[in-house]
XYZ file of C-alpha atoms in Angstrom:
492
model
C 2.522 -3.645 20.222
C -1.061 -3.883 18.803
C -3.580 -5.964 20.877
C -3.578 -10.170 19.614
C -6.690 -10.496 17.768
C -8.193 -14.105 19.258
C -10.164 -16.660 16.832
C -11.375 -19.700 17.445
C -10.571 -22.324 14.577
C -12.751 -25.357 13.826
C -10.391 -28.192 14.306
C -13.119 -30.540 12.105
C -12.857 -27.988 8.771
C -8.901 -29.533 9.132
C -8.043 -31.726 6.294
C -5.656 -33.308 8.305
C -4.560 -34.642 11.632
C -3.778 -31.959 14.075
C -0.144 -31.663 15.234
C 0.875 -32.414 18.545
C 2.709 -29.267 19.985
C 5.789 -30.782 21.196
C 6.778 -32.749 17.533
C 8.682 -30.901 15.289
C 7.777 -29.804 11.805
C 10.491 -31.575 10.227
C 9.492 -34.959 12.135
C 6.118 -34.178 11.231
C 6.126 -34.215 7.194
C 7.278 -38.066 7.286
C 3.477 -38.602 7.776
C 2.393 -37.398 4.395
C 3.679 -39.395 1.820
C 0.666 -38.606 -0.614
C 1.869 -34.981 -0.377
C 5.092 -35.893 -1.856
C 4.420 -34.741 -5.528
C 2.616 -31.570 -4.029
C 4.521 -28.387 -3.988
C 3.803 -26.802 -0.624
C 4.605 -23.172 -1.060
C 3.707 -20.091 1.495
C 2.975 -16.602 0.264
C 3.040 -13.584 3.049
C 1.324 -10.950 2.535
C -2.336 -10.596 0.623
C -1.820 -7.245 -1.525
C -1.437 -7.756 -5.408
C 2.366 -8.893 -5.060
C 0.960 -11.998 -3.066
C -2.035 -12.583 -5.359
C -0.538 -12.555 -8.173
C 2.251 -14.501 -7.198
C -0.179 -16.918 -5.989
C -1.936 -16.895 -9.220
C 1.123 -17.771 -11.313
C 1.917 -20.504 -9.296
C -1.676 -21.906 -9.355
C -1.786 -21.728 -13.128
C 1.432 -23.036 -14.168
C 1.925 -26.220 -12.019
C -1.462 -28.123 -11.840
C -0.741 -29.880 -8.243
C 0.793 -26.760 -6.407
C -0.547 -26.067 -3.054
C -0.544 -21.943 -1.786
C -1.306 -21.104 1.548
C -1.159 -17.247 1.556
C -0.757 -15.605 4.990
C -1.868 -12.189 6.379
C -1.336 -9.823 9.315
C -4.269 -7.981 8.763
C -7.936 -9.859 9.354
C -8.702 -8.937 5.762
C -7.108 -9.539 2.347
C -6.110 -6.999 -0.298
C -3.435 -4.829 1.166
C -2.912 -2.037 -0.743
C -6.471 -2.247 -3.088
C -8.488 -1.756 -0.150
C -6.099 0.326 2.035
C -4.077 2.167 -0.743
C -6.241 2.737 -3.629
C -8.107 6.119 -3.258
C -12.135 5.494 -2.376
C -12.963 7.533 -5.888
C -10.760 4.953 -8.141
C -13.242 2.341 -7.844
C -11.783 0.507 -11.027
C -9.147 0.309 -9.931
C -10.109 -2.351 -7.455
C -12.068 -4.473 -10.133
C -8.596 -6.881 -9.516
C -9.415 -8.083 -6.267
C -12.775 -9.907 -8.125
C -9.425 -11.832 -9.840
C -7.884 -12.339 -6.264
C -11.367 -13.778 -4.980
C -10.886 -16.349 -7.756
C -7.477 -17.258 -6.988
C -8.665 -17.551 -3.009
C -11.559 -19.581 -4.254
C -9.313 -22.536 -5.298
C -9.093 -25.592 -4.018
C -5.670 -25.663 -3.881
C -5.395 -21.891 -1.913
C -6.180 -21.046 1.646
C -5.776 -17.719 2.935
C -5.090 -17.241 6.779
C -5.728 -13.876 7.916
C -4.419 -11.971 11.836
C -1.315 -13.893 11.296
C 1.605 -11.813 11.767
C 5.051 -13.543 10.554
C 7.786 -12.228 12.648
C 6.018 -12.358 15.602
C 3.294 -15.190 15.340
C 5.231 -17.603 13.475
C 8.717 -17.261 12.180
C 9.985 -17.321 8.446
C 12.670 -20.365 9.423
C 9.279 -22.111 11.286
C 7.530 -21.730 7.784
C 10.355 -22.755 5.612
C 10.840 -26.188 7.895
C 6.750 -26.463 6.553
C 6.712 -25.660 3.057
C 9.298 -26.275 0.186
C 9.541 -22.613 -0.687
C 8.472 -19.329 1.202
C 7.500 -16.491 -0.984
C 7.614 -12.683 0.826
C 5.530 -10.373 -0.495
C 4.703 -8.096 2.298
C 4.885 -5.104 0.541
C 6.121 -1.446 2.142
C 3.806 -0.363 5.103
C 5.755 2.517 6.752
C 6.893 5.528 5.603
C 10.178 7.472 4.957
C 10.679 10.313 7.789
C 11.795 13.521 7.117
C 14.190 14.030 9.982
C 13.316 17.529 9.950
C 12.685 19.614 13.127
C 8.663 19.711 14.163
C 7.861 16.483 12.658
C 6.231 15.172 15.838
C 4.163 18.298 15.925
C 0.009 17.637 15.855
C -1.095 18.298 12.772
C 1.594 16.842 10.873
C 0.930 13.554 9.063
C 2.212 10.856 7.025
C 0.609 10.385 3.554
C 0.532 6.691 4.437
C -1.367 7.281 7.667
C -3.837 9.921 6.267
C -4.869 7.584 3.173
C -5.322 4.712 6.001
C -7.767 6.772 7.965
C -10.013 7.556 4.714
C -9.751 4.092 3.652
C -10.287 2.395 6.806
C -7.122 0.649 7.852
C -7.185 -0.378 11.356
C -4.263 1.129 12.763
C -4.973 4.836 11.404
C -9.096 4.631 12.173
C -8.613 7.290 15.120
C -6.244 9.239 13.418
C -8.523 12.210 13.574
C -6.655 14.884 11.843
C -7.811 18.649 12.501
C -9.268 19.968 9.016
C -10.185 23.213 10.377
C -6.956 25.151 8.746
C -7.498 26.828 5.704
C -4.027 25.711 3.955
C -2.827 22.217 3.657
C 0.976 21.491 2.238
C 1.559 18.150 0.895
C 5.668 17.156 0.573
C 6.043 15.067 -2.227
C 4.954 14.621 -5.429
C 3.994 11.397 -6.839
C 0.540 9.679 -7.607
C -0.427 9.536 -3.833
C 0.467 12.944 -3.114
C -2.295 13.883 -5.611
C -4.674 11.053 -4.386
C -4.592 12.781 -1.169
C -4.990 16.294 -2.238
C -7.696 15.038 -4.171
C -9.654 13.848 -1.381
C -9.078 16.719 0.576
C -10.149 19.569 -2.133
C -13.044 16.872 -3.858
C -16.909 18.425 -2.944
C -17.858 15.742 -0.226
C -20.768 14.938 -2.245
C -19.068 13.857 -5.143
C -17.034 11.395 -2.275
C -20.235 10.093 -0.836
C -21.145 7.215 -2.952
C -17.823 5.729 -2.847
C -16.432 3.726 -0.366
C -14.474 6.492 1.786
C -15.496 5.691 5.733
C -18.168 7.613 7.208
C -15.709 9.205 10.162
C -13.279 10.641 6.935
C -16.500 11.691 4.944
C -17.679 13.638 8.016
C -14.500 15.196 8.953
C -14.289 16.135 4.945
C -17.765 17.941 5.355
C -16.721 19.591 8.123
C -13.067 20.629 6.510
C -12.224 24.536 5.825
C -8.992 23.325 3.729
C -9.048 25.960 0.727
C -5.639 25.610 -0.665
C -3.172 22.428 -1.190
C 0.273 23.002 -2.129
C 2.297 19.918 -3.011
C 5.353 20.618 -2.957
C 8.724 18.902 -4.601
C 12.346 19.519 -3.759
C 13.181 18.845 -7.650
C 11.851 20.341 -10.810
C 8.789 19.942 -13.375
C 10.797 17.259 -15.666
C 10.980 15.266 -12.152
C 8.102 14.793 -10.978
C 6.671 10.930 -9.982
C 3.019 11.280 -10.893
C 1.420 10.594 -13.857
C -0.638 12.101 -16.765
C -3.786 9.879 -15.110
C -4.011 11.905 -11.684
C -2.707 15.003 -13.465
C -5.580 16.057 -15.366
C -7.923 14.424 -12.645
C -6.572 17.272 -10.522
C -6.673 19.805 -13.154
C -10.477 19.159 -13.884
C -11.438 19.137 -10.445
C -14.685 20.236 -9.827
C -14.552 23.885 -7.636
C -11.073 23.777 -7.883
C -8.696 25.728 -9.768
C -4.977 24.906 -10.606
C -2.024 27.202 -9.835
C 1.506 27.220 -11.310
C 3.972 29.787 -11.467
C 4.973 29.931 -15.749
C 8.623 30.617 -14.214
C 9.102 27.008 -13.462
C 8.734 26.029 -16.809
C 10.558 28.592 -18.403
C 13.256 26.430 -21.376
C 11.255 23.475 -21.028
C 9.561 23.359 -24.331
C 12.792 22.311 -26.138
C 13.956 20.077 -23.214
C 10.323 18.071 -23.125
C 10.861 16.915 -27.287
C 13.484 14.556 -26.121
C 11.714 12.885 -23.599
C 9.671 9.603 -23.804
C 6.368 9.711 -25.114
C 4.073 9.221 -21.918
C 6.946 11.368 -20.152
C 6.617 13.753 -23.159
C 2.892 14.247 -22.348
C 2.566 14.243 -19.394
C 5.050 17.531 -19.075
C 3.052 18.955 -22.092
C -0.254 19.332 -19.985
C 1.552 20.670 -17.180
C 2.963 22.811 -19.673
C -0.128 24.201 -21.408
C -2.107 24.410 -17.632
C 0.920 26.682 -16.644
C 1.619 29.094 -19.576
C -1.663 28.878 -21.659
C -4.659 31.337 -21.328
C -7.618 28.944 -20.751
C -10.517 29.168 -23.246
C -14.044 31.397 -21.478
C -16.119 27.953 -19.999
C -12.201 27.002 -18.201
C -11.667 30.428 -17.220
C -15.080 30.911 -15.599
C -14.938 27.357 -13.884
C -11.774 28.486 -12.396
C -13.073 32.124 -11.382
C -15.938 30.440 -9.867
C -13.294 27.843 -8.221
C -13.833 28.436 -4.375
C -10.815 26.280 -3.445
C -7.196 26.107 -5.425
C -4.050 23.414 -5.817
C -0.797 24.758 -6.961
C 2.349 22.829 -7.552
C 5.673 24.232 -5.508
C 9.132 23.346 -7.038
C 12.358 23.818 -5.797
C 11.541 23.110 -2.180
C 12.966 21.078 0.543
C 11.915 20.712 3.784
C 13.563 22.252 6.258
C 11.496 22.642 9.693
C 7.915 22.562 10.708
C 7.374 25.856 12.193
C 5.367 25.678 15.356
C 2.234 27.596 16.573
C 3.296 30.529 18.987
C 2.207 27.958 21.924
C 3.877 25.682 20.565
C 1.269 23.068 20.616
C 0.507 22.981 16.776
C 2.044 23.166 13.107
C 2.013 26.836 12.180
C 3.940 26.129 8.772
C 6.772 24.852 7.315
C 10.093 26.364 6.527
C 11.084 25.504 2.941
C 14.906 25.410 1.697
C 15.364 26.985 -1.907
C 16.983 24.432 -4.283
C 18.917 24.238 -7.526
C 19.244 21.252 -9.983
C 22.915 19.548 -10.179
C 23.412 16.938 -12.864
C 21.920 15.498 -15.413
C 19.660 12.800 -16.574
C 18.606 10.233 -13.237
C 21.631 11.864 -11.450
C 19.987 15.061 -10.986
C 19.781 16.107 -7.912
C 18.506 18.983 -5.533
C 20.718 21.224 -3.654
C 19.970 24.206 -0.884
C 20.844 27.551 -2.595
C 20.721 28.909 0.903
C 17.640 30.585 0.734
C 14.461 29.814 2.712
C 10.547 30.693 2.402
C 8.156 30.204 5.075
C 4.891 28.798 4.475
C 1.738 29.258 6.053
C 0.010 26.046 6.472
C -2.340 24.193 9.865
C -1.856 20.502 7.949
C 1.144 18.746 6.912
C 1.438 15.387 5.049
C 4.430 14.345 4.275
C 4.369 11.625 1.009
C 7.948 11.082 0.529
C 8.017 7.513 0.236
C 6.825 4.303 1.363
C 9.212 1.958 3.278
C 9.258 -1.704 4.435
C 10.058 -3.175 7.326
C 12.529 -6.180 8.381
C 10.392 -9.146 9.285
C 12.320 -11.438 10.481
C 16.073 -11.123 11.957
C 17.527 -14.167 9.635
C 16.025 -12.811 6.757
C 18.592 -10.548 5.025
C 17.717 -7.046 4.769
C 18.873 -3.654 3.339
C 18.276 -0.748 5.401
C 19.214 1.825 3.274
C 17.118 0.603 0.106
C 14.515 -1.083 2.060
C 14.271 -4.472 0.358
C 15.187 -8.198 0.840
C 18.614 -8.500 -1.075
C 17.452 -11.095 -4.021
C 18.410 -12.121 -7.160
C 15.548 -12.340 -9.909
C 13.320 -12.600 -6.624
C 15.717 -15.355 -4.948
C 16.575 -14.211 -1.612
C 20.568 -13.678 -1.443
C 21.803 -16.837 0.270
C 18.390 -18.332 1.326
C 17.621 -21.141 -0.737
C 13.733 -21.779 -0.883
C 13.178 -18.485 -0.030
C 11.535 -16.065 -2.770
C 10.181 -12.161 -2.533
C 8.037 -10.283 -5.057
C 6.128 -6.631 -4.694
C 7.824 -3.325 -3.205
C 10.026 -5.617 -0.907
C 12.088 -6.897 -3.852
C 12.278 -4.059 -5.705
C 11.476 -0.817 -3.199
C 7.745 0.942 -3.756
C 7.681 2.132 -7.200
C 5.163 1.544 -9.990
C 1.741 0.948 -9.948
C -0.305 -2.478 -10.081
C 0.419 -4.137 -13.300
C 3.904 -3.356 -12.471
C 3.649 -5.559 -9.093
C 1.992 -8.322 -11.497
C 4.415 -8.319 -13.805
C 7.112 -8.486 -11.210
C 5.094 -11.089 -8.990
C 5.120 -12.904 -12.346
C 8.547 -13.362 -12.677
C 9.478 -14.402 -9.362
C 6.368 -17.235 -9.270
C 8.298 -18.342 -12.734
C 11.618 -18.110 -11.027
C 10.592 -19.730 -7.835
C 8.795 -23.296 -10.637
C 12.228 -23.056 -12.547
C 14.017 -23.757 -8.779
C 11.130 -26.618 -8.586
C 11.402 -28.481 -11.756
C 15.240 -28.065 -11.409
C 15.791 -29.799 -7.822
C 16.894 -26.465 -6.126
C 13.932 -26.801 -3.344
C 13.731 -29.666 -0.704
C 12.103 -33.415 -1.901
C 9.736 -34.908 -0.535
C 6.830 -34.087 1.720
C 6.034 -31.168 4.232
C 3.399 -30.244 6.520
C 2.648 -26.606 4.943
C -0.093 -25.626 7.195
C -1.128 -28.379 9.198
C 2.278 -28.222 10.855
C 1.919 -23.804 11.277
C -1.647 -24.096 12.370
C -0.999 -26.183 15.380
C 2.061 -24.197 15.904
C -0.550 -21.220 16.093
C -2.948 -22.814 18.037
C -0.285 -23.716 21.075
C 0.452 -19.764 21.013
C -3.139 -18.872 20.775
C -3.457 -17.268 18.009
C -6.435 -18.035 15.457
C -6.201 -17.313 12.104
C -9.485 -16.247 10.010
C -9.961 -17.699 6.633
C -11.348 -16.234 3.079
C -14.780 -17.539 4.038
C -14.901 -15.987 7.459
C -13.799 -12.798 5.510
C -16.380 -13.324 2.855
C -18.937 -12.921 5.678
C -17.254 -9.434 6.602
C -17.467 -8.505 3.310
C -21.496 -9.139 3.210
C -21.692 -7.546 6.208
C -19.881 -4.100 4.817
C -21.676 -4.284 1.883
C -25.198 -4.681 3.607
C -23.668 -1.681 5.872
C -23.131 0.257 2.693
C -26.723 -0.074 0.876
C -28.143 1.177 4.010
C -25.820 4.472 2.957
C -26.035 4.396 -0.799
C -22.634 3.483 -1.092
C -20.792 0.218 -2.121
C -19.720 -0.711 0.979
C -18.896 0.772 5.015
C -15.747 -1.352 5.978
C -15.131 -2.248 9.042
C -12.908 -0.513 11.171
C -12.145 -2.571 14.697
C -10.555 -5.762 14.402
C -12.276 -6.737 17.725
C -15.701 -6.173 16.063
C -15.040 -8.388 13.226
C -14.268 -11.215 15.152
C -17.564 -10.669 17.025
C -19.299 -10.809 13.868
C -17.693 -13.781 13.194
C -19.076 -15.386 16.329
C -15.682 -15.206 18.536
């Protein structure tokens, strides 16, 4: 279990009374009678499934009170641990999420864990609805022999370390091979082979850590295959990352034209961004480039190349044993048709070389809370709509309603709908009348288990301070990596 982060809290900066520890919550809210036309809703979890929930429940009921609460000292979730350090746009939507945090009628409480600080039933007795949105933060295994062999990664982990997630900041994975094999082959599969073929200067002025950008300068990686158990018309990235990889500077792409052999026909029926996306893998695999390509990619010192057909089968071991030596890759063969299709083992094998693995099958989340219903096997909250299965007053949004698939505006529109869902419940009488505590009740509740939560202005000081860190380097920012030091900074 991961050390408790301690914070003091300013009792005075409390609106209201502190609670006593030994009164209940649900005694407690019979003291606020002026709350009693004010919606007191939780959010867990700060990515863009909690913002934006947050935000559609700020902007369509003018009294609504959202308290959004965070395990990690610092907001954002996936923006600032997900989204790759050279995709700086893409994190133009947390200046939105500073707005919604701004509000009068928001509070964000970071180094809260719920599950273990504070229990979903404790914040439901608070609040008139509880809305989880704590996204998908571990990753599907591969149950494969050699998995817990050093050099051998999760996708998830390896994108923490380079984007300075506390958990993964000592990851320290060994570079010094001269082939890296990615399993997988969606959008972060190519964010990380990316990072690892991208010229570390081109990397510098971006807000990648310092410890990633000097292990990156120090890397021998040549060649990244990424590698997919299923065929060209399958894979999960998109036309975006594609020709990002393709135009790679000192990089050159390969693909075998036999993969693609009878696709031509089979790619007309397909959607249109579907349809284009296969096109440009297409013309990169069968097409003679014109002279400036083909020089760039004779001059290419390092290479990418896109495996099909493969399933992992075993991590081979280094003849001491102590270290990945490759992977052994099952042959496969497409059964069915349409989203049925499916890869089976012909019953051949290939070995392949390889001193890294990173395995980016799939993102996963978690149970949080034993009387919260849960499906193992798809890894989300049962819900309807975003109404948890036989919870009243309790609402999910993000990858834990629907499993980790699609990319942000996906998770708005989604986080969208279950905001709307959860006001229809409101205006309807579905969610408990009267007053409650919301977080007046959970921060005493906190406070007698010693745990301090840290608030959007303590984290707007960390952000000055990264900031200041990263002008110093010609770069945006330097985050900060030890949860210890930021509540040091922050005078604790």
């Amino acid at each position: 279990m991961a050390p408790r982060c301690w914070r003091w809290w300013p009792w005075s900066s409390w609106t209201r009374t502190r609670l006593p520890p030994s009164r209940s919550i649900q005694n407690f809210g019979q003291h606020f009678s002026t709350q009693e036309q004010t919606p007191q809703i939780c959010v867990v979890g700060s990515g863009p499934a909690g913002f934006y929930t947050a935000q559609h429940l700020l902007k369509h009921h003018s009294r609504a009170h959202v308290d959004i609460y965070e395990k990690q000292l610092v907001p954002f979730g996936l923006v600032r641990f997900g989204v790759a350090p050279d995709h700086p746009e893409v994190k133009n939507v947390i200046n939105t999420f500073t707005q919604t945090a701004r509000s009068d009628r928001c509070a964000f409480y970071g180094n809260v864990e719920v599950g273990r600080d504070v229990t979903v039933q404790e914040l439901r007795d608070a609040y008139h609805a509880v809305v989880l949105s704590y996204g998908a933060e571990d990753h599907q295994a591969l149950d494969i022999p050699g998995e817990e062999l050093p050099g051998v990664f999760s996708a998830r982990a390896f994108v923490g370390w380079y984007n300075g997630l506390p958990e993964n900041r000592e990851l320290a994975p060994d570079l010094s091979c001269d082939t890296a094999v990615i399993l997988g082959q969606g959008n972060v599969a190519l964010d990380v082979a990316r990072i690892l073929l991208t010229p570390p200067d081109h990397l510098e002025k971006t807000d990648i850590t310092e410890a990633a950008l000097g292990a990156l300068r120090q890397s021998r990686v040549k060649t990244v295959w990424i590698v997919g158990r299923r065929g060209p018309l399958q894979v999960a990235f998109t036309i975006k990352e594609l020709r990002e990889m393709i135009q790679l500077p000192g990089t050159r792409p390969m693909l075998d034209p036999v993969d693609f052999l009878g696709l031509q026909d089979r790619i007309k029926e397909a959607a249109r961004p579907r349809k284009r996306l296969m096109e440009l893998l297409l013309r990169t695999a069968t097409e003679k480039p014109g002279v400036e390509e083909a020089a760039r990619r004779a001059s290419a010192s390092r290479a990418w190349g896109l495996r099909f057909f493969r399933s992992p089968q075993q991590v081979l071991p280094s003849p001491d044993g102590w270290r990945v030596a490759g992977i052994r890759l099952a042959v496969t063969r497409l059964e069915g048709i349409g989203e049925a299709t499916r890869a089976v083992p012909t019953g051949d094998v290939e070995d392949l070389p390889c001193g890294l693995v990173l395995s980016s099958v799939g993102y996963k989340s978690r149970p949080i809370d034993p009387r919260v219903p849960f499906d193992p096997k798809l890894g989300v909250i049962p819900n309807m709509e975003g109404r948890v299965v036989d919870v009243p007053g309790l609402y999910c949004s993000g990858w834990v309603k629907r499993g980790p698939t699609g990319v942000i505006t996906t998770t708005m529109t989604d986080s969208f709908l279950t905001g709307q869902i959860l006001l229809q419940d409101l205006r309807a009488g579905h969610l408990p009348s009267g007053p409650r505590p919301g977080s007046v009740a959970i921060k005493a509740l906190l406070d007698s288990r010693g745990v301090w939560p840290v608030s959007f202005s303590d984290w707007e000081k960390l952000d000055a301070e990264e900031v200041s860190r990263g002008q110093a380097l010609g770069k945006p920012r330097e985050k900060l990596l030890d949860p210890q030091e930021m509540l040091q900074l922050l005078g604790h």
